[in-house]
Amino acid sequence: MSPIIAAEEPRLEARNATIGYDKRIIGERLNVAIPDKSFTVIVGPNACGKSTLLRALSRLLKPTAGDVVLDGRTIHSYAARDVAQRLGLLPQTSIAPDGITVADLVARGRYPHQKLLRQWSKDDEAAVVDAMHATRVAPLSRRLVDELSGGQRQRVWVAMVLAQKTPILLLDEPTTFLDIAHQIELLDLLRDLNRRSGHTIVAVLHDLNQACRYASHLIAMRDGKIAAEGNPRDIVTPTLVEEVFGLPCVVIEDPISHTPLVIPRSGGIHPFEEKAP
């Protein structure tokens, strides 16, 4: 008889976590395990708790009950630098210091690896160069971040997170400010990091079809609860989409990616228009 091999515990998970701000509870008793080396995408309608969950997973927000566990320990038992060596975070909004160049901002991703007696190294330089090439911002290296377009700035912030060289990357709406071509370019990059380098990627996305195309693991949220999770091919159905988003639809196979493709149904009348008498 073959021995039974126990599944490895995920490196990052929320255990019975209640999360919110002050006395306002956003999500209660959430249990979320991020599969290692997955491309996990969190989706759901506005104000459902997606970004709040990501903030809790990143240590920015402490659960009022339950816990977030990283590598077998409560994430709040680590020093901030220790967490930053294990996971990188791209928040929803980021503000660059005045007068900073692209190269200098990306180099800040190496901060968690710096120590009092450790000087800037060839490894640091290589990490910054690799991150700028991966995000195609190398030609902008001497430009001031303030001078860039919104899409360019977003790619610079992603480069900074990549330069951090962590095995886990958390990204809150990383395609914000990007046109459709650059959205696909960035998502292709993240998928490549996941598949080739084994990075665990966790991203909040608004576009459900992009989430279905890129995610190996999908978490659908509604009203602060987990409505469903699993491979998009297994869980994305018209019933789920209507339950989570209130959107009547049909779901077909994407002819390119062979992943679920959500097609909204149109009733022919805008919900705010009145029928003619």
PDB file of C-alpha atoms in Angstrom:
ATOM      1  CA  MET A   1       0.000   0.000   0.000  1.00  0.00           C
ATOM      2  CA  SER A   2       1.341   3.427  -0.930  1.00  0.00           C
ATOM      3  CA  PRO A   3       2.003   5.755   1.993  1.00  0.00           C
ATOM      4  CA  ILE A   4      -0.427   8.620   2.500  1.00  0.00           C
ATOM      5  CA  ILE A   5       1.367  11.904   2.001  1.00  0.00           C
ATOM      6  CA  ALA A   6      -0.140  14.788   3.925  1.00  0.00           C
ATOM      7  CA  ALA A   7      -0.743  17.937   1.922  1.00  0.00           C
ATOM      8  CA  GLU A   8       1.550  20.788   2.800  1.00  0.00           C
ATOM      9  CA  GLU A   9      -0.012  23.609   4.736  1.00  0.00           C
ATOM     10  CA  PRO A  10      -0.316  26.811   2.718  1.00  0.00           C
ATOM     11  CA  ARG A  11       2.229  29.488   3.541  1.00  0.00           C
ATOM     12  CA  LEU A  12      -0.458  32.170   3.820  1.00  0.00           C
ATOM     13  CA  GLU A  13      -3.980  31.812   5.185  1.00  0.00           C
ATOM     14  CA  ALA A  14      -6.703  33.518   7.186  1.00  0.00           C
ATOM     15  CA  ARG A  15      -8.151  31.411   9.972  1.00  0.00           C
ATOM     16  CA  ASN A  16     -11.595  32.299  11.246  1.00  0.00           C
ATOM     17  CA  ALA A  17     -10.649  35.961  10.775  1.00  0.00           C
ATOM     18  CA  THR A  18     -12.997  38.862  11.459  1.00  0.00           C
ATOM     19  CA  ILE A  19     -11.796  42.003   9.685  1.00  0.00           C
ATOM     20  CA  GLY A  20     -12.940  45.603   9.511  1.00  0.00           C
ATOM     21  CA  TYR A  21     -12.212  49.195  10.454  1.00  0.00           C
ATOM     22  CA  ASP A  22     -12.843  50.540  13.957  1.00  0.00           C
ATOM     23  CA  LYS A  23     -16.202  49.046  14.934  1.00  0.00           C
ATOM     24  CA  ARG A  24     -17.380  48.424  11.365  1.00  0.00           C
ATOM     25  CA  ILE A  25     -17.071  44.734  10.486  1.00  0.00           C
ATOM     26  CA  ILE A  26     -16.367  44.034   6.806  1.00  0.00           C
ATOM     27  CA  GLY A  27     -15.901  40.264   6.936  1.00  0.00           C
ATOM     28  CA  GLU A  28     -16.600  37.817   9.729  1.00  0.00           C
ATOM     29  CA  ARG A  29     -15.087  34.385  10.448  1.00  0.00           C
ATOM     30  CA  LEU A  30     -13.288  34.184   7.104  1.00  0.00           C
ATOM     31  CA  ASN A  31     -11.274  31.078   6.304  1.00  0.00           C
ATOM     32  CA  VAL A  32      -9.066  31.537   3.266  1.00  0.00           C
ATOM     33  CA  ALA A  33      -6.072  29.397   2.352  1.00  0.00           C
ATOM     34  CA  ILE A  34      -3.908  30.685  -0.513  1.00  0.00           C
ATOM     35  CA  PRO A  35      -2.595  27.685  -2.472  1.00  0.00           C
ATOM     36  CA  ASP A  36       1.172  27.810  -2.708  1.00  0.00           C
ATOM     37  CA  LYS A  37       2.549  28.757  -6.134  1.00  0.00           C
ATOM     38  CA  SER A  38      -0.942  29.650  -7.343  1.00  0.00           C
ATOM     39  CA  PHE A  39      -2.165  32.691  -9.221  1.00  0.00           C
ATOM     40  CA  THR A  40      -5.057  33.520  -6.907  1.00  0.00           C
ATOM     41  CA  VAL A  41      -7.502  36.269  -7.892  1.00  0.00           C
ATOM     42  CA  ILE A  42     -10.098  37.796  -5.563  1.00  0.00           C
ATOM     43  CA  VAL A  43     -13.242  39.113  -7.282  1.00  0.00           C
ATOM     44  CA  GLY A  44     -16.560  40.547  -6.193  1.00  0.00           C
ATOM     45  CA  PRO A  45     -18.703  43.686  -6.403  1.00  0.00           C
ATOM     46  CA  ASN A  46     -17.598  47.021  -4.988  1.00  0.00           C
ATOM     47  CA  ALA A  47     -17.375  47.212  -1.184  1.00  0.00           C
ATOM     48  CA  CYS A  48     -17.616  43.438  -0.739  1.00  0.00           C
ATOM     49  CA  GLY A  49     -14.369  43.208   1.257  1.00  0.00           C
ATOM     50  CA  LYS A  50     -11.813  42.249  -1.428  1.00  0.00           C
ATOM     51  CA  SER A  51      -9.227  44.891  -0.591  1.00  0.00           C
ATOM     52  CA  THR A  52      -9.869  44.572   3.134  1.00  0.00           C
ATOM     53  CA  LEU A  53      -9.084  40.864   2.944  1.00  0.00           C
ATOM     54  CA  LEU A  54      -5.891  41.601   1.002  1.00  0.00           C
ATOM     55  CA  ARG A  55      -4.843  44.179   3.615  1.00  0.00           C
ATOM     56  CA  ALA A  56      -5.363  41.591   6.343  1.00  0.00           C
ATOM     57  CA  LEU A  57      -3.317  39.004   4.444  1.00  0.00           C
ATOM     58  CA  SER A  58      -0.500  41.538   4.063  1.00  0.00           C
ATOM     59  CA  ARG A  59      -0.368  42.446   7.802  1.00  0.00           C
ATOM     60  CA  LEU A  60      -1.588  46.015   7.210  1.00  0.00           C
ATOM     61  CA  LEU A  61      -4.846  45.240   8.996  1.00  0.00           C
ATOM     62  CA  LYS A  62      -5.058  43.139  12.147  1.00  0.00           C
ATOM     63  CA  PRO A  63      -8.134  40.913  12.508  1.00  0.00           C
ATOM     64  CA  THR A  64     -10.330  41.733  15.493  1.00  0.00           C
ATOM     65  CA  ALA A  65     -10.812  37.978  15.923  1.00  0.00           C
ATOM     66  CA  GLY A  66      -9.149  34.960  14.400  1.00  0.00           C
ATOM     67  CA  ASP A  67      -5.765  35.190  12.746  1.00  0.00           C
ATOM     68  CA  VAL A  68      -3.696  35.470   9.595  1.00  0.00           C
ATOM     69  CA  VAL A  69      -0.919  32.888   9.469  1.00  0.00           C
ATOM     70  CA  LEU A  70       2.306  33.155   7.459  1.00  0.00           C
ATOM     71  CA  ASP A  71       4.708  30.219   7.378  1.00  0.00           C
ATOM     72  CA  GLY A  72       3.052  28.600  10.373  1.00  0.00           C
ATOM     73  CA  ARG A  73       3.110  31.676  12.633  1.00  0.00           C
ATOM     74  CA  THR A  74       0.686  34.492  13.236  1.00  0.00           C
ATOM     75  CA  ILE A  75       1.724  37.206  10.812  1.00  0.00           C
ATOM     76  CA  HIS A  76       1.712  39.841  13.556  1.00  0.00           C
ATOM     77  CA  SER A  77       4.412  37.959  15.477  1.00  0.00           C
ATOM     78  CA  TYR A  78       6.937  38.910  12.786  1.00  0.00           C
ATOM     79  CA  ALA A  79       8.808  42.166  12.563  1.00  0.00           C
ATOM     80  CA  ALA A  80       7.724  44.263   9.594  1.00  0.00           C
ATOM     81  CA  ARG A  81      11.059  43.679   7.834  1.00  0.00           C
ATOM     82  CA  ASP A  82      10.705  39.894   8.222  1.00  0.00           C
ATOM     83  CA  VAL A  83       7.242  39.995   6.638  1.00  0.00           C
ATOM     84  CA  ALA A  84       8.591  42.176   3.808  1.00  0.00           C
ATOM     85  CA  GLN A  85      11.209  39.512   3.036  1.00  0.00           C
ATOM     86  CA  ARG A  86       8.422  36.942   2.612  1.00  0.00           C
ATOM     87  CA  LEU A  87       5.707  38.890   0.809  1.00  0.00           C
ATOM     88  CA  GLY A  88       5.507  42.021  -1.288  1.00  0.00           C
ATOM     89  CA  LEU A  89       2.482  44.293  -1.459  1.00  0.00           C
ATOM     90  CA  LEU A  90       1.262  46.697  -4.122  1.00  0.00           C
ATOM     91  CA  PRO A  91      -1.522  48.713  -2.459  1.00  0.00           C
ATOM     92  CA  GLN A  92      -4.438  50.239  -4.325  1.00  0.00           C
ATOM     93  CA  THR A  93      -2.989  53.745  -4.167  1.00  0.00           C
ATOM     94  CA  SER A  94       0.676  54.650  -3.827  1.00  0.00           C
ATOM     95  CA  ILE A  95       2.303  58.073  -3.573  1.00  0.00           C
ATOM     96  CA  ALA A  96       5.918  58.534  -4.611  1.00  0.00           C
ATOM     97  CA  PRO A  97       8.166  61.018  -2.785  1.00  0.00           C
ATOM     98  CA  ASP A  98       8.659  64.315  -4.616  1.00  0.00           C
ATOM     99  CA  GLY A  99      11.641  64.429  -6.959  1.00  0.00           C
ATOM    100  CA  ILE A 100      12.371  60.688  -6.989  1.00  0.00           C
ATOM    101  CA  THR A 101      13.488  58.956 -10.160  1.00  0.00           C
ATOM    102  CA  VAL A 102      12.136  55.676 -11.464  1.00  0.00           C
ATOM    103  CA  ALA A 103      15.368  53.814 -10.685  1.00  0.00           C
ATOM    104  CA  ASP A 104      15.475  55.169  -7.133  1.00  0.00           C
ATOM    105  CA  LEU A 105      11.865  54.222  -6.462  1.00  0.00           C
ATOM    106  CA  VAL A 106      12.335  50.690  -7.784  1.00  0.00           C
ATOM    107  CA  ALA A 107      15.501  50.400  -5.667  1.00  0.00           C
ATOM    108  CA  ARG A 108      13.400  50.972  -2.555  1.00  0.00           C
ATOM    109  CA  GLY A 109      12.068  47.477  -3.091  1.00  0.00           C
ATOM    110  CA  ARG A 110      15.420  46.250  -1.803  1.00  0.00           C
ATOM    111  CA  TYR A 111      14.961  47.917   1.607  1.00  0.00           C
ATOM    112  CA  PRO A 112      13.874  44.715   3.434  1.00  0.00           C
ATOM    113  CA  HIS A 113      17.172  43.099   2.443  1.00  0.00           C
ATOM    114  CA  GLN A 114      19.347  45.926   3.738  1.00  0.00           C
ATOM    115  CA  LYS A 115      21.035  45.717   7.124  1.00  0.00           C
ATOM    116  CA  LEU A 116      23.125  48.108   9.154  1.00  0.00           C
ATOM    117  CA  LEU A 117      26.431  46.678   7.954  1.00  0.00           C
ATOM    118  CA  ARG A 118      25.284  45.474   4.542  1.00  0.00           C
ATOM    119  CA  GLN A 119      26.131  47.713   1.612  1.00  0.00           C
ATOM    120  CA  TRP A 120      24.314  47.887  -1.721  1.00  0.00           C
ATOM    121  CA  SER A 121      25.339  44.744  -3.581  1.00  0.00           C
ATOM    122  CA  LYS A 122      25.465  43.306  -7.090  1.00  0.00           C
ATOM    123  CA  ASP A 123      22.432  41.199  -6.172  1.00  0.00           C
ATOM    124  CA  ASP A 124      20.502  44.365  -5.305  1.00  0.00           C
ATOM    125  CA  GLU A 125      21.499  45.991  -8.571  1.00  0.00           C
ATOM    126  CA  ALA A 126      20.544  42.894 -10.560  1.00  0.00           C
ATOM    127  CA  ALA A 127      17.144  42.684  -8.830  1.00  0.00           C
ATOM    128  CA  VAL A 128      16.365  46.295  -9.730  1.00  0.00           C
ATOM    129  CA  VAL A 129      17.503  45.913 -13.337  1.00  0.00           C
ATOM    130  CA  ASP A 130      15.544  42.673 -13.778  1.00  0.00           C
ATOM    131  CA  ALA A 131      12.389  44.223 -12.320  1.00  0.00           C
ATOM    132  CA  MET A 132      12.603  47.280 -14.576  1.00  0.00           C
ATOM    133  CA  HIS A 133      13.143  45.149 -17.671  1.00  0.00           C
ATOM    134  CA  ALA A 134      10.292  42.811 -16.730  1.00  0.00           C
ATOM    135  CA  THR A 135       7.885  45.743 -16.441  1.00  0.00           C
ATOM    136  CA  ARG A 136       9.400  47.603 -19.419  1.00  0.00           C
ATOM    137  CA  VAL A 137      10.249  50.721 -17.459  1.00  0.00           C
ATOM    138  CA  ALA A 138      14.031  50.506 -17.945  1.00  0.00           C
ATOM    139  CA  PRO A 139      14.000  53.293 -20.590  1.00  0.00           C
ATOM    140  CA  LEU A 140      12.341  55.520 -17.974  1.00  0.00           C
ATOM    141  CA  SER A 141      14.944  54.863 -15.264  1.00  0.00           C
ATOM    142  CA  ARG A 142      16.208  58.475 -15.084  1.00  0.00           C
ATOM    143  CA  ARG A 143      12.791  60.102 -15.409  1.00  0.00           C
ATOM    144  CA  LEU A 144      11.036  61.600 -12.409  1.00  0.00           C
ATOM    145  CA  VAL A 145       8.080  59.494 -11.320  1.00  0.00           C
ATOM    146  CA  ASP A 146       5.944  62.646 -11.103  1.00  0.00           C
ATOM    147  CA  GLU A 147       6.428  63.199 -14.846  1.00  0.00           C
ATOM    148  CA  LEU A 148       5.022  59.838 -15.886  1.00  0.00           C
ATOM    149  CA  SER A 149       1.551  58.915 -17.040  1.00  0.00           C
ATOM    150  CA  GLY A 150      -0.716  56.971 -14.705  1.00  0.00           C
ATOM    151  CA  GLY A 151      -0.054  53.739 -16.546  1.00  0.00           C
ATOM    152  CA  GLN A 152       3.692  54.243 -16.497  1.00  0.00           C
ATOM    153  CA  ARG A 153       3.643  55.013 -12.768  1.00  0.00           C
ATOM    154  CA  GLN A 154       1.673  51.841 -12.108  1.00  0.00           C
ATOM    155  CA  ARG A 155       4.275  49.747 -13.898  1.00  0.00           C
ATOM    156  CA  VAL A 156       7.027  51.428 -11.864  1.00  0.00           C
ATOM    157  CA  TRP A 157       5.251  50.498  -8.625  1.00  0.00           C
ATOM    158  CA  VAL A 158       4.942  46.909  -9.822  1.00  0.00           C
ATOM    159  CA  ALA A 159       8.662  46.955 -10.619  1.00  0.00           C
ATOM    160  CA  MET A 160       9.406  48.061  -7.059  1.00  0.00           C
ATOM    161  CA  VAL A 161       7.423  45.125  -5.671  1.00  0.00           C
ATOM    162  CA  LEU A 162       9.189  42.719  -8.049  1.00  0.00           C
ATOM    163  CA  ALA A 163      12.583  44.062  -6.965  1.00  0.00           C
ATOM    164  CA  GLN A 164      11.685  43.011  -3.435  1.00  0.00           C
ATOM    165  CA  LYS A 165      12.191  39.405  -4.636  1.00  0.00           C
ATOM    166  CA  THR A 166       9.646  37.795  -2.338  1.00  0.00           C
ATOM    167  CA  PRO A 167       8.028  34.390  -2.982  1.00  0.00           C
ATOM    168  CA  ILE A 168       4.548  35.848  -2.363  1.00  0.00           C
ATOM    169  CA  LEU A 169       3.168  38.917  -4.140  1.00  0.00           C
ATOM    170  CA  LEU A 170      -0.074  40.666  -3.132  1.00  0.00           C
ATOM    171  CA  LEU A 171      -1.483  43.201  -5.592  1.00  0.00           C
ATOM    172  CA  ASP A 172      -4.578  45.319  -5.036  1.00  0.00           C
ATOM    173  CA  GLU A 173      -6.097  46.218  -8.408  1.00  0.00           C
ATOM    174  CA  PRO A 174      -2.727  46.243 -10.221  1.00  0.00           C
ATOM    175  CA  THR A 175      -4.302  47.057 -13.607  1.00  0.00           C
ATOM    176  CA  THR A 176      -5.691  50.396 -12.389  1.00  0.00           C
ATOM    177  CA  PHE A 177      -4.806  53.272 -14.773  1.00  0.00           C
ATOM    178  CA  LEU A 178      -3.603  50.848 -17.465  1.00  0.00           C
ATOM    179  CA  ASP A 179      -5.141  50.678 -20.929  1.00  0.00           C
ATOM    180  CA  ILE A 180      -6.285  47.267 -22.129  1.00  0.00           C
ATOM    181  CA  ALA A 181      -3.002  46.446 -23.901  1.00  0.00           C
ATOM    182  CA  HIS A 182      -0.943  47.217 -20.798  1.00  0.00           C
ATOM    183  CA  GLN A 183      -3.421  45.365 -18.585  1.00  0.00           C
ATOM    184  CA  ILE A 184      -2.831  42.205 -20.607  1.00  0.00           C
ATOM    185  CA  GLU A 185       0.902  42.831 -20.669  1.00  0.00           C
ATOM    186  CA  LEU A 186       1.015  43.115 -16.884  1.00  0.00           C
ATOM    187  CA  LEU A 187      -1.201  40.085 -16.293  1.00  0.00           C
ATOM    188  CA  ASP A 188       0.956  38.076 -18.707  1.00  0.00           C
ATOM    189  CA  LEU A 189       3.992  39.139 -16.670  1.00  0.00           C
ATOM    190  CA  LEU A 190       2.388  38.042 -13.410  1.00  0.00           C
ATOM    191  CA  ARG A 191       1.344  34.711 -14.917  1.00  0.00           C
ATOM    192  CA  ASP A 192       4.894  34.216 -16.180  1.00  0.00           C
ATOM    193  CA  LEU A 193       6.291  34.901 -12.694  1.00  0.00           C
ATOM    194  CA  ASN A 194       3.835  32.392 -11.297  1.00  0.00           C
ATOM    195  CA  ARG A 195       4.558  29.654 -13.822  1.00  0.00           C
ATOM    196  CA  ARG A 196       8.272  30.068 -14.403  1.00  0.00           C
ATOM    197  CA  SER A 197       9.495  31.294 -11.033  1.00  0.00           C
ATOM    198  CA  GLY A 198       6.935  29.695  -8.739  1.00  0.00           C
ATOM    199  CA  HIS A 199       5.778  32.972  -7.212  1.00  0.00           C
ATOM    200  CA  THR A 200       2.518  32.837  -5.309  1.00  0.00           C
ATOM    201  CA  ILE A 201       0.440  35.696  -6.724  1.00  0.00           C
ATOM    202  CA  VAL A 202      -2.653  37.101  -5.010  1.00  0.00           C
ATOM    203  CA  ALA A 203      -4.428  39.894  -6.891  1.00  0.00           C
ATOM    204  CA  VAL A 204      -7.679  41.796  -6.565  1.00  0.00           C
ATOM    205  CA  LEU A 205      -9.209  42.338 -10.011  1.00  0.00           C
ATOM    206  CA  HIS A 206     -12.439  43.957 -11.169  1.00  0.00           C
ATOM    207  CA  ASP A 207     -12.641  42.300 -14.566  1.00  0.00           C
ATOM    208  CA  LEU A 208     -14.197  38.869 -14.074  1.00  0.00           C
ATOM    209  CA  ASN A 209     -13.200  37.593 -17.514  1.00  0.00           C
ATOM    210  CA  GLN A 210      -9.571  38.580 -16.933  1.00  0.00           C
ATOM    211  CA  ALA A 211      -9.747  36.849 -13.555  1.00  0.00           C
ATOM    212  CA  CYS A 212     -11.081  33.678 -15.193  1.00  0.00           C
ATOM    213  CA  ARG A 213      -8.391  33.766 -17.871  1.00  0.00           C
ATOM    214  CA  TYR A 214      -5.408  34.250 -15.554  1.00  0.00           C
ATOM    215  CA  ALA A 215      -6.329  32.727 -12.191  1.00  0.00           C
ATOM    216  CA  SER A 216      -5.501  29.175 -11.237  1.00  0.00           C
ATOM    217  CA  HIS A 217      -7.503  29.769  -8.046  1.00  0.00           C
ATOM    218  CA  LEU A 218     -10.452  32.157  -7.807  1.00  0.00           C
ATOM    219  CA  ILE A 219     -12.013  33.582  -4.644  1.00  0.00           C
ATOM    220  CA  ALA A 220     -15.451  35.164  -5.167  1.00  0.00           C
ATOM    221  CA  MET A 221     -16.700  37.444  -2.392  1.00  0.00           C
ATOM    222  CA  ARG A 222     -20.096  38.924  -1.632  1.00  0.00           C
ATOM    223  CA  ASP A 223     -21.066  41.047   1.395  1.00  0.00           C
ATOM    224  CA  GLY A 224     -17.897  40.182   3.290  1.00  0.00           C
ATOM    225  CA  LYS A 225     -18.289  36.436   2.802  1.00  0.00           C
ATOM    226  CA  ILE A 226     -16.629  33.882   0.573  1.00  0.00           C
ATOM    227  CA  ALA A 227     -19.286  32.902  -1.960  1.00  0.00           C
ATOM    228  CA  ALA A 228     -17.110  30.336  -3.746  1.00  0.00           C
ATOM    229  CA  GLU A 229     -13.490  29.443  -4.365  1.00  0.00           C
ATOM    230  CA  GLY A 230     -11.626  27.068  -6.618  1.00  0.00           C
ATOM    231  CA  ASN A 231     -10.475  26.771 -10.209  1.00  0.00           C
ATOM    232  CA  PRO A 232     -12.506  29.179 -12.390  1.00  0.00           C
ATOM    233  CA  ARG A 233     -13.443  26.305 -14.707  1.00  0.00           C
ATOM    234  CA  ASP A 234     -15.083  24.547 -11.775  1.00  0.00           C
ATOM    235  CA  ILE A 235     -16.918  27.388 -10.043  1.00  0.00           C
ATOM    236  CA  VAL A 236     -17.817  30.127 -12.540  1.00  0.00           C
ATOM    237  CA  THR A 237     -21.413  29.490 -13.592  1.00  0.00           C
ATOM    238  CA  PRO A 238     -24.350  31.775 -14.463  1.00  0.00           C
ATOM    239  CA  THR A 239     -25.786  31.031 -11.025  1.00  0.00           C
ATOM    240  CA  LEU A 240     -22.611  32.133  -9.239  1.00  0.00           C
ATOM    241  CA  VAL A 241     -22.247  35.303 -11.334  1.00  0.00           C
ATOM    242  CA  GLU A 242     -25.836  36.326 -10.639  1.00  0.00           C
ATOM    243  CA  GLU A 243     -25.466  35.499  -6.942  1.00  0.00           C
ATOM    244  CA  VAL A 244     -22.245  37.492  -6.546  1.00  0.00           C
ATOM    245  CA  PHE A 245     -22.696  40.359  -9.021  1.00  0.00           C
ATOM    246  CA  GLY A 246     -26.471  40.395  -9.567  1.00  0.00           C
ATOM    247  CA  LEU A 247     -25.780  39.986 -13.281  1.00  0.00           C
ATOM    248  CA  PRO A 248     -27.862  37.641 -15.458  1.00  0.00           C
ATOM    249  CA  CYS A 249     -25.481  36.060 -17.951  1.00  0.00           C
ATOM    250  CA  VAL A 250     -24.419  33.065 -19.940  1.00  0.00           C
ATOM    251  CA  VAL A 251     -21.011  31.456 -19.485  1.00  0.00           C
ATOM    252  CA  ILE A 252     -19.250  30.006 -22.505  1.00  0.00           C
ATOM    253  CA  GLU A 253     -15.745  28.734 -23.151  1.00  0.00           C
ATOM    254  CA  ASP A 254     -13.258  31.402 -24.178  1.00  0.00           C
ATOM    255  CA  PRO A 255     -12.090  30.293 -27.667  1.00  0.00           C
ATOM    256  CA  ILE A 256      -8.528  31.438 -26.960  1.00  0.00           C
ATOM    257  CA  SER A 257      -7.823  30.499 -23.331  1.00  0.00           C
ATOM    258  CA  HIS A 258     -10.540  27.828 -22.944  1.00  0.00           C
ATOM    259  CA  THR A 259     -11.493  29.415 -19.634  1.00  0.00           C
ATOM    260  CA  PRO A 260     -14.972  30.637 -18.636  1.00  0.00           C
ATOM    261  CA  LEU A 261     -16.153  33.695 -20.576  1.00  0.00           C
ATOM    262  CA  VAL A 262     -19.023  35.615 -19.014  1.00  0.00           C
ATOM    263  CA  ILE A 263     -21.488  37.179 -21.472  1.00  0.00           C
ATOM    264  CA  PRO A 264     -24.031  39.521 -19.823  1.00  0.00           C
ATOM    265  CA  ARG A 265     -27.644  39.138 -20.846  1.00  0.00           C
ATOM    266  CA  SER A 266     -29.370  42.309 -22.022  1.00  0.00           C
ATOM    267  CA  GLY A 267     -33.025  42.866 -21.284  1.00  0.00           C
ATOM    268  CA  GLY A 268     -33.141  45.697 -23.797  1.00  0.00           C
ATOM    269  CA  ILE A 269     -34.226  48.243 -21.166  1.00  0.00           C
ATOM    270  CA  HIS A 270     -31.847  50.164 -18.944  1.00  0.00           C
ATOM    271  CA  PRO A 271     -32.726  49.547 -15.266  1.00  0.00           C
ATOM    272  CA  PHE A 272     -33.176  53.302 -14.704  1.00  0.00           C
ATOM    273  CA  GLU A 273     -35.436  53.781 -17.718  1.00  0.00           C
ATOM    274  CA  GLU A 274     -39.189  53.475 -17.423  1.00  0.00           C
ATOM    275  CA  LYS A 275     -41.208  51.420 -19.850  1.00  0.00           C
ATOM    276  CA  ALA A 276     -43.370  53.414 -22.216  1.00  0.00           C
ATOM    277  CA  PRO A 277     -47.078  53.430 -21.228  1.00  0.00           C
TER     278      PRO A 277
END
